[in-house]
Amino acid sequence: CPPFFFLFLRFSLAGLFSILLGIYLNQVFNFNLKSLLWITVFGLIQNGLYLGLIFLALTKIDSNLSVIIASILPLTVAFFSWLFFKAKMSLLGLSGLIVGLVGVLLIMLQRVERDYEMIGITLCLMGLLATTFSTLIISKININKNNILIVVGLQMVAGSLFLLPLSYYFETWSVSFSIPFLFTFLYISAFPGIIGPIIWFYLQKEIGAVRYS
């Protein structure tokens, strides 16, 4: 299954299910224009840009290398929180940030052996920046226990609508259905798709983006 089309199916179905489940549980579907805008932007960045870029990168680099790059997230969140939101950072914290970043860069440079791997690393780094900004955006969204399922659903639907035209123009739609494929699809739609963001949003609100990352 093409990566963008797979993500479109995952986000659209899981997003609609989350919204319907929230409505069934009497959660509040009441957002002002500003909140809807932030939810849409978050969905586009996190589900469209970040996961789209990561899926594309995995066609060019080993998954172990992508995990190493993803491990920079706490560093990038801390840095941009300090840069844009004036979050407090001690000298020790700044030193740790620099040392950690240099260490990851050295590991990446040692792993690069072919040109296409450099392309994959670039895509991963772009995805890392996308998820960094989406992590910081969460603080702008009014999330609580009375609307969390609907917020999760809306941001996934926004991401799916971003991915659909990309898939249509750049991919050939072909899906080989099998029991393992269906099991995998249902699993990642339910757990990383719905349950994961619920836990993520809750922790972000409780302890903040930097400490959570």
Short mmCIF file of C-alpha atoms in Angstrom, two decimals:
data_model
loop_
_atom_site.label_atom_id
_atom_site.label_comp_id
_atom_site.label_asym_id
_atom_site.label_seq_id
_atom_site.Cartn_x
_atom_site.Cartn_y
_atom_site.Cartn_z
CA CYS A 1 0.00 0.00 0.00
CA PRO A 2 1.47 3.43 -0.94
CA PRO A 3 2.58 5.33 2.20
CA PHE A 4 0.54 8.51 1.71
CA PHE A 5 -2.59 6.55 0.80
CA PHE A 6 -2.08 4.28 3.81
CA LEU A 7 -1.84 7.29 6.10
CA PHE A 8 -4.90 8.86 4.48
CA LEU A 9 -6.95 5.73 5.17
CA ARG A 10 -5.62 5.48 8.71
CA PHE A 11 -6.29 9.09 9.69
CA SER A 12 -9.66 9.45 7.97
CA LEU A 13 -11.17 6.27 9.42
CA ALA A 14 -9.64 6.63 12.88
CA GLY A 15 -10.50 10.35 12.95
CA LEU A 16 -14.14 9.83 12.07
CA PHE A 17 -14.40 6.99 14.60
CA SER A 18 -12.90 9.19 17.34
CA ILE A 19 -15.32 12.05 16.56
CA LEU A 20 -18.35 9.74 16.54
CA LEU A 21 -17.20 8.09 19.77
CA GLY A 22 -16.81 11.50 21.39
CA ILE A 23 -20.30 12.53 20.30
CA TYR A 24 -21.71 9.23 21.60
CA LEU A 25 -20.05 9.88 24.97
CA ASN A 26 -21.63 13.37 25.02
CA GLN A 27 -18.37 15.23 24.61
CA VAL A 28 -18.62 18.87 23.65
CA PHE A 29 -18.34 19.75 19.95
CA ASN A 30 -18.04 23.46 20.58
CA PHE A 31 -14.94 25.25 19.30
CA ASN A 32 -14.42 28.84 18.30
CA LEU A 33 -12.70 29.74 15.05
CA LYS A 34 -9.30 30.21 16.70
CA SER A 35 -9.42 26.77 18.33
CA LEU A 36 -10.47 25.12 15.07
CA LEU A 37 -7.60 26.86 13.31
CA TRP A 38 -5.03 25.59 15.81
CA ILE A 39 -6.48 22.06 15.65
CA THR A 40 -6.28 22.14 11.85
CA VAL A 41 -2.71 23.46 11.86
CA PHE A 42 -1.69 20.80 14.36
CA GLY A 43 -3.27 18.06 12.24
CA LEU A 44 -1.60 19.30 9.07
CA ILE A 45 1.84 19.49 10.68
CA GLN A 46 1.76 16.36 12.84
CA ASN A 47 -0.19 13.96 10.65
CA GLY A 48 0.44 15.44 7.23
CA LEU A 49 3.99 16.75 7.27
CA TYR A 50 5.64 14.77 10.09
CA LEU A 51 4.30 11.27 9.45
CA GLY A 52 4.22 11.80 5.70
CA LEU A 53 7.90 12.76 5.68
CA ILE A 54 8.86 9.94 8.03
CA PHE A 55 7.05 7.31 5.94
CA LEU A 56 8.78 8.65 2.85
CA ALA A 57 12.17 8.72 4.60
CA LEU A 58 11.85 5.06 5.63
CA THR A 59 11.95 4.12 1.95
CA LYS A 60 15.52 5.52 1.84
CA ILE A 61 17.10 4.86 5.24
CA ASP A 62 17.12 2.15 7.88
CA SER A 63 14.51 2.44 10.62
CA ASN A 64 17.25 2.41 13.29
CA LEU A 65 18.64 5.66 11.91
CA SER A 66 15.21 7.28 11.95
CA VAL A 67 14.88 6.36 15.64
CA ILE A 68 18.21 8.06 16.37
CA ILE A 69 17.00 11.22 14.65
CA ALA A 70 13.67 11.08 16.49
CA SER A 71 15.59 10.98 19.78
CA ILE A 72 16.56 14.63 19.17
CA LEU A 73 12.94 15.70 19.80
CA PRO A 74 13.44 16.64 23.49
CA LEU A 75 16.39 18.80 22.45
CA THR A 76 14.55 20.60 19.67
CA VAL A 77 11.45 21.15 21.83
CA ALA A 78 13.59 22.61 24.61
CA PHE A 79 15.49 24.84 22.19
CA PHE A 80 12.46 26.25 20.38
CA SER A 81 10.58 26.68 23.68
CA TRP A 82 13.47 28.82 24.84
CA LEU A 83 13.74 30.64 21.51
CA PHE A 84 10.07 31.45 20.88
CA PHE A 85 8.37 31.22 24.30
CA LYS A 86 11.27 32.34 26.50
CA ALA A 87 11.18 29.13 28.52
CA LYS A 88 13.82 29.14 31.25
CA MET A 89 16.97 27.13 30.53
CA SER A 90 19.96 26.88 32.85
CA LEU A 91 23.55 26.91 31.68
CA LEU A 92 23.76 23.21 32.47
CA GLY A 93 20.62 22.57 30.42
CA LEU A 94 21.99 24.55 27.49
CA SER A 95 25.28 22.66 27.67
CA GLY A 96 23.43 19.34 27.70
CA LEU A 97 21.38 20.47 24.71
CA ILE A 98 24.51 21.26 22.68
CA VAL A 99 26.34 18.06 23.68
CA GLY A 100 23.30 15.91 22.89
CA LEU A 101 22.80 17.51 19.49
CA VAL A 102 26.47 17.14 18.55
CA GLY A 103 26.43 13.50 19.63
CA VAL A 104 23.43 12.65 17.48
CA LEU A 105 24.92 14.50 14.49
CA LEU A 106 28.18 12.54 14.81
CA ILE A 107 26.26 9.25 14.87
CA MET A 108 24.30 10.24 11.77
CA LEU A 109 27.40 11.29 9.84
CA GLN A 110 29.07 7.97 10.60
CA ARG A 111 26.03 6.07 9.35
CA VAL A 112 25.71 7.88 6.01
CA GLU A 113 27.25 5.75 3.27
CA ARG A 114 25.19 6.54 0.18
CA ASP A 115 23.59 9.64 -1.32
CA TYR A 116 20.06 8.32 -0.95
CA GLU A 117 20.64 7.95 2.78
CA MET A 118 21.39 11.68 2.94
CA ILE A 119 18.03 12.31 1.28
CA GLY A 120 16.34 10.09 3.87
CA ILE A 121 18.09 11.88 6.74
CA THR A 122 17.03 15.25 5.33
CA LEU A 123 13.41 14.06 5.18
CA CYS A 124 13.66 12.81 8.77
CA LEU A 125 15.07 16.12 9.97
CA MET A 126 12.25 17.99 8.23
CA GLY A 127 9.80 15.64 9.94
CA LEU A 128 11.52 16.28 13.26
CA LEU A 129 11.04 20.03 12.89
CA ALA A 130 7.39 19.44 12.00
CA THR A 131 6.68 17.36 15.12
CA THR A 132 8.63 19.86 17.23
CA PHE A 133 6.33 22.70 16.21
CA SER A 134 3.22 20.52 16.54
CA THR A 135 4.33 19.67 20.09
CA LEU A 136 4.55 23.38 20.90
CA ILE A 137 1.21 24.12 19.22
CA ILE A 138 -0.70 21.84 21.62
CA SER A 139 -0.50 24.53 24.30
CA LYS A 140 -2.64 26.73 22.04
CA ILE A 141 -5.49 24.21 21.89
CA ASN A 142 -8.17 24.12 24.58
CA ILE A 143 -8.15 20.40 25.38
CA ASN A 144 -10.01 18.89 28.31
CA LYS A 145 -11.77 15.65 29.24
CA ASN A 146 -15.01 16.94 27.71
CA ASN A 147 -13.65 17.32 24.18
CA ILE A 148 -10.44 15.31 23.88
CA LEU A 149 -11.82 12.56 21.61
CA ILE A 150 -13.29 15.13 19.23
CA VAL A 151 -10.01 17.11 19.15
CA VAL A 152 -8.09 13.90 18.39
CA GLY A 153 -10.53 13.09 15.60
CA LEU A 154 -10.54 16.55 14.05
CA GLN A 155 -6.76 16.81 13.86
CA MET A 156 -6.56 13.38 12.20
CA VAL A 157 -9.20 14.31 9.62
CA ALA A 158 -7.28 17.53 8.87
CA GLY A 159 -4.12 15.50 8.29
CA SER A 160 -5.93 13.02 6.05
CA LEU A 161 -7.29 15.82 3.83
CA PHE A 162 -3.75 17.15 3.42
CA LEU A 163 -2.42 13.72 2.40
CA LEU A 164 -5.20 12.80 -0.04
CA PRO A 165 -4.17 15.11 -2.94
CA LEU A 166 -0.50 14.16 -2.44
CA SER A 167 -1.40 10.51 -2.71
CA TYR A 168 -3.65 11.09 -5.71
CA TYR A 169 -1.02 12.94 -7.75
CA PHE A 170 2.16 11.09 -6.74
CA GLU A 171 1.09 7.52 -6.00
CA THR A 172 -0.63 4.62 -7.71
CA TRP A 173 -3.40 3.34 -5.50
CA SER A 174 -2.92 -0.36 -4.98
CA VAL A 175 -3.69 -2.25 -1.79
CA SER A 176 -2.90 -5.92 -1.24
CA PHE A 177 -5.32 -6.99 1.47
CA SER A 178 -4.26 -9.73 3.84
CA ILE A 179 -4.89 -10.72 7.45
CA PRO A 180 -1.55 -9.26 8.67
CA PHE A 181 -2.23 -6.02 6.76
CA LEU A 182 -5.70 -5.62 8.27
CA PHE A 183 -4.44 -6.45 11.77
CA THR A 184 -1.61 -3.93 11.44
CA PHE A 185 -3.95 -1.27 10.05
CA LEU A 186 -6.47 -1.69 12.88
CA TYR A 187 -3.75 -1.75 15.52
CA ILE A 188 -1.99 1.46 14.43
CA SER A 189 -5.34 3.18 13.88
CA ALA A 190 -6.51 2.39 17.42
CA PHE A 191 -3.39 2.60 19.59
CA PRO A 192 -0.95 5.08 17.97
CA GLY A 193 -3.89 6.72 16.20
CA ILE A 194 -6.38 7.39 19.02
CA ILE A 195 -5.08 6.19 22.39
CA GLY A 196 -1.56 7.58 21.84
CA PRO A 197 -2.68 11.17 21.10
CA ILE A 198 -5.08 11.12 24.07
CA ILE A 199 -2.19 10.27 26.42
CA TRP A 200 0.07 12.78 24.62
CA PHE A 201 -2.42 15.65 24.89
CA TYR A 202 -3.12 14.89 28.54
CA LEU A 203 0.55 14.83 29.53
CA GLN A 204 1.29 17.97 27.54
CA LYS A 205 -1.37 19.84 29.47
CA GLU A 206 -0.31 18.44 32.83
CA ILE A 207 3.49 18.73 32.73
CA GLY A 208 4.29 20.87 29.67
CA ALA A 209 5.94 20.24 26.33
CA VAL A 210 9.59 20.32 27.48
CA ARG A 211 9.23 17.92 30.41
CA TYR A 212 7.02 15.58 28.43
CA SER A 213 9.46 15.39 25.49
#
